[in-house]
């Protein structure tokens, strides 16, 4: 199976919809995916993600299945903290002092339990958020025929699956989802990987001779479709 993970196009967050540029970006990435061929299309329940998926659904005459657990509002609820300097809530990885903490040796050494570092504010919901995304991701993977194998830190194929699946969602949620699926600690992914609007990440789920499946990223956060279609490259990740 191939999984295409796509961040939505440039939006206005209030109201929740794509800008004119966002629609151009969506058309560009959907044309790219249509060349690959896609069997199933999913999106988060946000309007901006659904609108990004719509061109592909129309091109391929397919329905879009919406997944509420992918909606960024849930991830934001769990992973936003008060930025004293800005005077508002922001993603933990977007706040300079916490970003520096995320790349510290102390946090790296904590591995999957990075959130237990005492310098993170008391009462944070990091653990609950990670557990929620892990639970929902594993349920989705099971629907696709892959069961989590905790002993080997990967998955086990329950049946053959040669589908090509596209999931249109978000940047903030995407870090959590990809961290879970690829088993890469959240601090490493959020501080080392940029995810511009309509960035495409391709995950290959290939079964080995023992039936184990180690999800592998064959393309990470690519926006080559924007170059090909001549779409302006003025993504603004400051909106995270």
Short mmCIF file of N, CA, C and O in Angstrom, two decimals, residues 26-133:
data_model
loop_
_atom_site.label_atom_id
_atom_site.label_comp_id
_atom_site.label_asym_id
_atom_site.label_seq_id
_atom_site.Cartn_x
_atom_site.Cartn_y
_atom_site.Cartn_z
N UNK A 26 -4.14 23.37 -4.24
CA UNK A 26 -4.90 22.13 -4.19
C UNK A 26 -5.00 21.49 -5.57
O UNK A 26 -4.82 20.27 -5.72
N UNK A 27 -5.27 22.28 -6.58
CA UNK A 27 -5.35 21.75 -7.93
C UNK A 27 -4.01 21.16 -8.36
O UNK A 27 -3.96 20.09 -8.99
N UNK A 28 -2.92 21.82 -8.00
CA UNK A 28 -1.58 21.35 -8.38
C UNK A 28 -1.26 20.00 -7.75
O UNK A 28 -0.80 19.08 -8.42
N UNK A 29 -1.51 19.87 -6.44
CA UNK A 29 -1.17 18.60 -5.78
C UNK A 29 -2.11 17.49 -6.23
O UNK A 29 -1.69 16.32 -6.37
N UNK A 30 -3.37 17.82 -6.51
CA UNK A 30 -4.32 16.79 -6.95
C UNK A 30 -3.99 16.31 -8.36
O UNK A 30 -4.16 15.11 -8.66
N UNK A 31 -3.51 17.20 -9.21
CA UNK A 31 -3.07 16.76 -10.54
C UNK A 31 -1.89 15.81 -10.41
O UNK A 31 -1.77 14.82 -11.15
N UNK A 32 -1.00 16.10 -9.47
CA UNK A 32 0.15 15.22 -9.23
C UNK A 32 -0.32 13.85 -8.76
O UNK A 32 0.17 12.81 -9.24
N UNK A 33 -1.28 13.81 -7.84
CA UNK A 33 -1.77 12.55 -7.31
C UNK A 33 -2.57 11.76 -8.36
O UNK A 33 -2.53 10.53 -8.37
N UNK A 34 -3.28 12.48 -9.21
CA UNK A 34 -4.07 11.80 -10.23
C UNK A 34 -3.17 11.02 -11.18
O UNK A 34 -3.56 9.97 -11.70
N UNK A 35 -1.95 11.52 -11.40
CA UNK A 35 -0.99 10.80 -12.25
C UNK A 35 -0.59 9.49 -11.58
O UNK A 35 -0.48 8.45 -12.24
N UNK A 36 -0.39 9.52 -10.27
CA UNK A 36 -0.05 8.31 -9.52
C UNK A 36 -1.20 7.31 -9.56
O UNK A 36 -1.01 6.11 -9.67
N UNK A 37 -2.43 7.84 -9.45
CA UNK A 37 -3.60 6.99 -9.29
C UNK A 37 -3.88 6.79 -7.82
O UNK A 37 -2.97 6.46 -7.05
N UNK A 38 -5.13 7.02 -7.40
CA UNK A 38 -5.52 6.90 -5.99
C UNK A 38 -6.81 6.09 -5.91
O UNK A 38 -7.76 6.36 -6.65
N UNK A 39 -6.83 5.10 -5.03
CA UNK A 39 -8.00 4.24 -4.88
C UNK A 39 -8.99 4.77 -3.85
O UNK A 39 -10.20 4.61 -4.01
N UNK A 40 -8.48 5.38 -2.77
CA UNK A 40 -9.34 5.88 -1.71
C UNK A 40 -8.87 7.26 -1.28
O UNK A 40 -7.66 7.53 -1.23
N UNK A 41 -9.83 8.13 -0.98
CA UNK A 41 -9.51 9.50 -0.58
C UNK A 41 -10.14 9.78 0.78
O UNK A 41 -11.33 9.55 0.99
N UNK A 42 -9.31 10.27 1.70
CA UNK A 42 -9.76 10.66 3.03
C UNK A 42 -9.39 12.12 3.28
O UNK A 42 -8.41 12.63 2.72
N UNK A 43 -10.17 12.77 4.14
CA UNK A 43 -9.78 14.11 4.58
C UNK A 43 -10.23 14.30 6.02
O UNK A 43 -11.11 13.58 6.51
N UNK A 44 -9.64 15.28 6.67
CA UNK A 44 -10.13 15.66 7.99
C UNK A 44 -11.48 16.33 7.81
O UNK A 44 -11.90 16.63 6.68
N UNK A 45 -12.17 16.58 8.90
CA UNK A 45 -13.49 17.20 8.83
C UNK A 45 -13.43 18.72 8.71
O UNK A 45 -14.48 19.37 8.69
N UNK A 46 -12.24 19.30 8.60
CA UNK A 46 -12.14 20.74 8.39
C UNK A 46 -12.45 21.08 6.93
O UNK A 46 -12.17 20.28 6.03
N UNK A 47 -13.01 22.25 6.72
CA UNK A 47 -13.34 22.68 5.36
C UNK A 47 -12.09 22.82 4.51
O UNK A 47 -12.07 22.44 3.34
N UNK A 48 -11.01 23.37 5.08
CA UNK A 48 -9.80 23.61 4.30
C UNK A 48 -9.18 22.31 3.78
O UNK A 48 -8.64 22.27 2.67
N UNK A 49 -9.25 21.25 4.59
CA UNK A 49 -8.71 19.96 4.14
C UNK A 49 -9.63 19.33 3.10
O UNK A 49 -9.16 18.79 2.08
N UNK A 50 -10.94 19.40 3.33
CA UNK A 50 -11.90 18.83 2.38
C UNK A 50 -11.79 19.53 1.02
O UNK A 50 -11.81 18.87 -0.03
N UNK A 51 -11.69 20.87 1.05
CA UNK A 51 -11.57 21.61 -0.21
C UNK A 51 -10.28 21.26 -0.96
O UNK A 51 -10.25 21.29 -2.19
N UNK A 52 -9.22 20.93 -0.23
CA UNK A 52 -7.97 20.54 -0.87
C UNK A 52 -8.11 19.18 -1.55
O UNK A 52 -7.51 18.94 -2.60
N UNK A 53 -8.93 18.31 -0.99
CA UNK A 53 -9.14 16.97 -1.55
C UNK A 53 -10.13 16.97 -2.72
O UNK A 53 -10.11 16.06 -3.56
N UNK A 54 -11.00 17.95 -2.77
CA UNK A 54 -12.10 17.95 -3.75
C UNK A 54 -11.65 17.81 -5.21
O UNK A 54 -12.26 17.04 -5.96
N UNK A 55 -10.62 18.55 -5.65
CA UNK A 55 -10.24 18.39 -7.06
C UNK A 55 -9.87 16.96 -7.43
O UNK A 55 -10.22 16.49 -8.52
N UNK A 56 -9.18 16.25 -6.53
CA UNK A 56 -8.81 14.87 -6.80
C UNK A 56 -10.05 13.99 -6.88
O UNK A 56 -10.15 13.12 -7.77
N UNK A 57 -11.00 14.20 -5.98
CA UNK A 57 -12.24 13.41 -5.99
C UNK A 57 -12.99 13.61 -7.30
O UNK A 57 -13.53 12.66 -7.88
N UNK A 58 -12.99 14.84 -7.78
CA UNK A 58 -13.68 15.13 -9.04
C UNK A 58 -12.94 14.53 -10.23
O UNK A 58 -13.55 13.99 -11.16
N UNK A 59 -11.62 14.62 -10.22
CA UNK A 59 -10.82 14.06 -11.31
C UNK A 59 -11.01 12.55 -11.44
O UNK A 59 -11.09 12.00 -12.54
N UNK A 60 -11.06 11.88 -10.27
CA UNK A 60 -11.09 10.41 -10.26
C UNK A 60 -12.48 9.84 -10.01
O UNK A 60 -12.65 8.62 -9.95
N UNK A 61 -13.49 10.74 -9.86
CA UNK A 61 -14.87 10.32 -9.63
C UNK A 61 -14.98 9.41 -8.40
O UNK A 61 -15.55 8.32 -8.45
N UNK A 62 -14.42 9.89 -7.31
CA UNK A 62 -14.44 9.14 -6.06
C UNK A 62 -15.02 9.97 -4.93
O UNK A 62 -15.02 11.20 -4.98
N UNK A 63 -15.52 9.27 -3.91
CA UNK A 63 -16.04 9.92 -2.73
C UNK A 63 -14.89 10.24 -1.76
O UNK A 63 -13.83 9.61 -1.79
N UNK A 64 -15.13 11.21 -0.89
CA UNK A 64 -14.16 11.56 0.15
C UNK A 64 -14.70 11.09 1.49
O UNK A 64 -15.80 11.47 1.89
N UNK A 65 -13.94 10.27 2.19
CA UNK A 65 -14.30 9.83 3.54
C UNK A 65 -13.66 10.79 4.54
O UNK A 65 -12.45 11.00 4.52
N UNK A 66 -14.47 11.38 5.40
CA UNK A 66 -13.95 12.34 6.37
C UNK A 66 -13.66 11.66 7.72
O UNK A 66 -14.45 10.84 8.20
N UNK A 67 -12.54 12.03 8.30
CA UNK A 67 -12.09 11.48 9.58
C UNK A 67 -11.94 12.61 10.59
O UNK A 67 -11.06 13.46 10.45
N UNK A 68 -12.78 12.60 11.61
CA UNK A 68 -12.75 13.71 12.56
C UNK A 68 -11.49 13.71 13.42
O UNK A 68 -11.02 14.77 13.84
N UNK A 69 -10.90 12.55 13.69
CA UNK A 69 -9.72 12.54 14.55
C UNK A 69 -8.55 13.27 13.90
O UNK A 69 -7.61 13.69 14.58
N UNK A 70 -8.62 13.45 12.57
CA UNK A 70 -7.58 14.18 11.85
C UNK A 70 -7.76 15.69 11.92
O UNK A 70 -6.88 16.45 11.50
N UNK A 71 -8.91 16.14 12.38
CA UNK A 71 -9.17 17.58 12.45
C UNK A 71 -8.18 18.23 13.40
O UNK A 71 -8.01 17.78 14.54
N UNK A 72 -7.55 19.29 12.95
CA UNK A 72 -6.46 19.90 13.71
C UNK A 72 -6.91 20.51 15.03
O UNK A 72 -6.09 20.69 15.94
N UNK A 73 -8.19 20.79 15.16
CA UNK A 73 -8.65 21.41 16.41
C UNK A 73 -8.36 20.51 17.61
O UNK A 73 -8.06 21.00 18.71
N UNK A 74 -8.41 19.20 17.41
CA UNK A 74 -8.14 18.28 18.52
C UNK A 74 -6.66 18.30 18.89
O UNK A 74 -6.30 18.34 20.07
N UNK A 75 -5.80 18.25 17.86
CA UNK A 75 -4.36 18.29 18.11
C UNK A 75 -3.95 19.62 18.75
O UNK A 75 -3.13 19.65 19.66
N UNK A 76 -4.54 20.71 18.28
CA UNK A 76 -4.22 22.03 18.82
C UNK A 76 -4.62 22.11 20.30
O UNK A 76 -3.89 22.68 21.12
N UNK A 77 -5.75 21.54 20.64
CA UNK A 77 -6.21 21.53 22.03
C UNK A 77 -5.19 20.87 22.95
O UNK A 77 -4.99 21.28 24.09
N UNK A 78 -4.51 19.84 22.42
CA UNK A 78 -3.56 19.08 23.24
C UNK A 78 -2.13 19.60 23.18
O UNK A 78 -1.35 19.36 24.12
N UNK A 79 -1.75 20.30 22.12
CA UNK A 79 -0.34 20.65 21.92
C UNK A 79 -0.07 22.15 21.78
O UNK A 79 1.00 22.54 21.34
N UNK A 80 -1.03 22.97 22.16
CA UNK A 80 -0.81 24.41 22.17
C UNK A 80 -0.56 24.87 23.61
O UNK A 80 -1.20 24.40 24.54
N UNK A 81 0.41 25.79 23.76
CA UNK A 81 0.73 26.36 25.06
C UNK A 81 0.72 27.88 24.94
O UNK A 81 0.80 28.43 23.83
N UNK A 82 0.67 28.54 26.05
CA UNK A 82 0.70 30.00 26.03
C UNK A 82 2.10 30.50 25.69
O UNK A 82 3.08 30.12 26.33
N UNK A 83 2.18 31.33 24.66
CA UNK A 83 3.43 32.00 24.30
C UNK A 83 3.43 33.36 24.99
O UNK A 83 2.70 34.27 24.58
N UNK A 84 4.19 33.47 26.05
CA UNK A 84 4.20 34.70 26.85
C UNK A 84 4.59 35.91 26.00
O UNK A 84 4.04 37.01 26.15
N UNK A 85 5.54 35.71 25.09
CA UNK A 85 6.03 36.82 24.27
C UNK A 85 4.95 37.32 23.32
O UNK A 85 4.78 38.52 23.12
N UNK A 86 4.20 36.39 22.73
CA UNK A 86 3.15 36.76 21.77
C UNK A 86 1.82 37.04 22.46
O UNK A 86 0.92 37.64 21.87
N UNK A 87 1.68 36.55 23.69
CA UNK A 87 0.44 36.76 24.41
C UNK A 87 -0.72 35.95 23.89
O UNK A 87 -1.88 36.36 24.01
N UNK A 88 -0.45 34.78 23.31
CA UNK A 88 -1.51 33.93 22.79
C UNK A 88 -1.06 32.47 22.77
O UNK A 88 0.13 32.18 22.92
N UNK A 89 -2.02 31.59 22.55
CA UNK A 89 -1.71 30.17 22.47
C UNK A 89 -1.08 29.85 21.12
O UNK A 89 -1.53 30.34 20.08
N UNK A 90 -0.03 29.01 21.16
CA UNK A 90 0.63 28.59 19.92
C UNK A 90 1.07 27.13 20.08
O UNK A 90 1.17 26.61 21.18
N UNK A 91 1.37 26.49 18.94
CA UNK A 91 1.92 25.15 18.99
C UNK A 91 3.19 25.14 19.83
O UNK A 91 4.00 26.06 19.76
N UNK A 92 3.39 24.08 20.60
CA UNK A 92 4.57 24.00 21.46
C UNK A 92 5.85 24.16 20.65
O UNK A 92 6.80 24.82 21.09
N UNK A 93 5.91 23.60 19.45
CA UNK A 93 7.14 23.66 18.65
C UNK A 93 7.35 25.03 17.99
O UNK A 93 8.41 25.29 17.44
N UNK A 94 6.34 25.90 18.05
CA UNK A 94 6.46 27.24 17.46
C UNK A 94 6.89 28.29 18.48
O UNK A 94 7.18 29.43 18.11
N UNK A 95 6.96 27.92 19.74
CA UNK A 95 7.35 28.86 20.80
C UNK A 95 8.85 28.70 21.04
O UNK A 95 9.31 27.59 21.39
N UNK A 96 9.66 29.75 20.82
CA UNK A 96 11.12 29.61 20.85
C UNK A 96 11.68 28.87 22.06
O UNK A 96 12.53 27.99 21.92
N UNK A 97 11.24 29.18 23.27
CA UNK A 97 11.86 28.55 24.45
C UNK A 97 11.52 27.06 24.52
O UNK A 97 12.35 26.25 24.96
N UNK A 98 10.34 26.68 24.06
CA UNK A 98 9.98 25.25 24.05
C UNK A 98 10.61 24.54 22.86
O UNK A 98 10.93 23.35 22.95
N UNK A 99 10.78 25.25 21.78
CA UNK A 99 11.47 24.66 20.63
C UNK A 99 12.90 24.29 21.00
O UNK A 99 13.40 23.23 20.62
N UNK A 100 13.57 25.17 21.76
CA UNK A 100 14.93 24.87 22.21
C UNK A 100 14.93 23.68 23.18
O UNK A 100 15.85 22.86 23.18
N UNK A 101 13.87 23.59 23.98
CA UNK A 101 13.76 22.45 24.89
C UNK A 101 13.56 21.15 24.11
O UNK A 101 14.14 20.11 24.45
N UNK A 102 12.77 21.21 23.03
CA UNK A 102 12.50 20.01 22.23
C UNK A 102 13.77 19.44 21.59
O UNK A 102 13.84 18.23 21.33
N UNK A 103 14.77 20.29 21.33
CA UNK A 103 16.00 19.80 20.70
C UNK A 103 17.11 19.52 21.71
O UNK A 103 18.24 19.18 21.34
N UNK A 104 16.79 19.63 22.98
CA UNK A 104 17.81 19.42 24.02
C UNK A 104 18.14 17.94 24.18
O UNK A 104 17.31 17.06 23.92
N UNK A 105 19.35 17.66 24.66
CA UNK A 105 19.76 16.29 24.92
C UNK A 105 18.85 15.63 25.96
O UNK A 105 18.55 14.44 25.87
N UNK A 106 18.42 16.42 26.94
CA UNK A 106 17.58 15.87 27.99
C UNK A 106 16.27 15.32 27.44
O UNK A 106 15.82 14.23 27.82
N UNK A 107 15.67 16.07 26.54
CA UNK A 107 14.41 15.62 25.93
C UNK A 107 14.67 14.45 25.00
O UNK A 107 13.92 13.46 24.99
N UNK A 108 15.75 14.51 24.21
CA UNK A 108 16.07 13.41 23.30
C UNK A 108 16.25 12.10 24.06
O UNK A 108 15.82 11.04 23.61
N UNK A 109 16.90 12.19 25.22
CA UNK A 109 17.16 10.96 25.98
C UNK A 109 15.89 10.34 26.55
O UNK A 109 15.86 9.15 26.87
N UNK A 110 14.84 11.14 26.67
CA UNK A 110 13.58 10.62 27.19
C UNK A 110 12.81 9.83 26.13
O UNK A 110 11.84 9.13 26.45
N UNK A 111 13.22 9.95 24.86
CA UNK A 111 12.60 9.17 23.79
C UNK A 111 11.11 9.39 23.68
O UNK A 111 10.63 10.51 23.59
N UNK A 112 10.35 8.29 23.72
CA UNK A 112 8.89 8.37 23.57
C UNK A 112 8.21 9.08 24.73
O UNK A 112 7.07 9.52 24.61
N UNK A 113 8.92 9.20 25.86
CA UNK A 113 8.35 9.89 27.01
C UNK A 113 8.92 11.30 27.16
O UNK A 113 9.07 11.82 28.26
N UNK A 114 9.20 11.92 26.04
CA UNK A 114 9.78 13.26 26.01
C UNK A 114 8.94 14.27 26.79
O UNK A 114 9.47 15.23 27.38
N UNK A 115 7.65 14.05 26.83
CA UNK A 115 6.71 14.98 27.46
C UNK A 115 6.84 15.01 28.98
O UNK A 115 6.25 15.87 29.64
N UNK A 116 7.59 14.07 29.56
CA UNK A 116 7.75 14.03 31.02
C UNK A 116 8.82 14.99 31.52
O UNK A 116 9.02 15.12 32.73
N UNK A 117 9.51 15.67 30.61
CA UNK A 117 10.55 16.61 31.05
C UNK A 117 9.91 17.68 31.94
O UNK A 117 8.88 18.27 31.59
N UNK A 118 10.52 17.96 33.10
CA UNK A 118 9.90 18.87 34.07
C UNK A 118 9.79 20.33 33.61
O UNK A 118 9.04 21.10 34.23
N UNK A 119 10.49 20.71 32.56
CA UNK A 119 10.41 22.09 32.11
C UNK A 119 9.18 22.38 31.25
O UNK A 119 8.91 23.55 30.94
N UNK A 120 8.44 21.35 30.88
CA UNK A 120 7.16 21.60 30.22
C UNK A 120 6.14 21.96 31.29
O UNK A 120 6.19 21.45 32.41
N UNK A 121 5.21 22.88 30.99
CA UNK A 121 4.26 23.35 32.01
C UNK A 121 3.43 22.22 32.61
O UNK A 121 3.03 21.29 31.90
N UNK A 122 3.21 22.31 33.89
CA UNK A 122 2.36 21.32 34.57
C UNK A 122 0.95 21.41 34.00
O UNK A 122 0.48 22.48 33.61
N UNK A 123 0.28 20.28 33.93
CA UNK A 123 -1.09 20.27 33.43
C UNK A 123 -1.20 20.21 31.92
O UNK A 123 -2.31 20.30 31.38
N UNK A 124 -0.05 20.06 31.23
CA UNK A 124 -0.14 19.96 29.76
C UNK A 124 -0.83 18.64 29.38
O UNK A 124 -0.92 17.71 30.17
N UNK A 125 -1.32 18.60 28.14
CA UNK A 125 -2.09 17.44 27.68
C UNK A 125 -1.33 16.62 26.63
O UNK A 125 -1.94 15.92 25.82
N UNK A 126 0.01 16.72 26.66
CA UNK A 126 0.81 16.04 25.63
C UNK A 126 0.57 14.52 25.63
O UNK A 126 0.35 13.92 24.58
N UNK A 127 0.62 13.93 26.82
CA UNK A 127 0.47 12.47 26.89
C UNK A 127 -0.90 12.05 26.37
O UNK A 127 -1.00 11.10 25.58
N UNK A 128 -1.93 12.74 26.80
CA UNK A 128 -3.29 12.40 26.35
C UNK A 128 -3.42 12.54 24.84
O UNK A 128 -4.03 11.70 24.18
N UNK A 129 -2.81 13.60 24.29
CA UNK A 129 -2.88 13.82 22.85
C UNK A 129 -2.16 12.74 22.07
O UNK A 129 -2.66 12.24 21.05
N UNK A 130 -0.98 12.36 22.54
CA UNK A 130 -0.22 11.30 21.88
C UNK A 130 -0.96 9.97 21.92
O UNK A 130 -1.01 9.25 20.91
N UNK A 131 -1.54 9.67 23.07
CA UNK A 131 -2.28 8.40 23.20
C UNK A 131 -3.51 8.39 22.31
O UNK A 131 -3.85 7.36 21.70
N UNK A 132 -4.19 9.52 22.19
CA UNK A 132 -5.38 9.61 21.35
C UNK A 132 -5.02 9.38 19.88
O UNK A 132 -5.67 8.58 19.19
N UNK A 133 -4.00 10.08 19.40
CA UNK A 133 -3.61 9.93 18.00
C UNK A 133 -3.10 8.52 17.72
O UNK A 133 -3.41 7.93 16.67
#
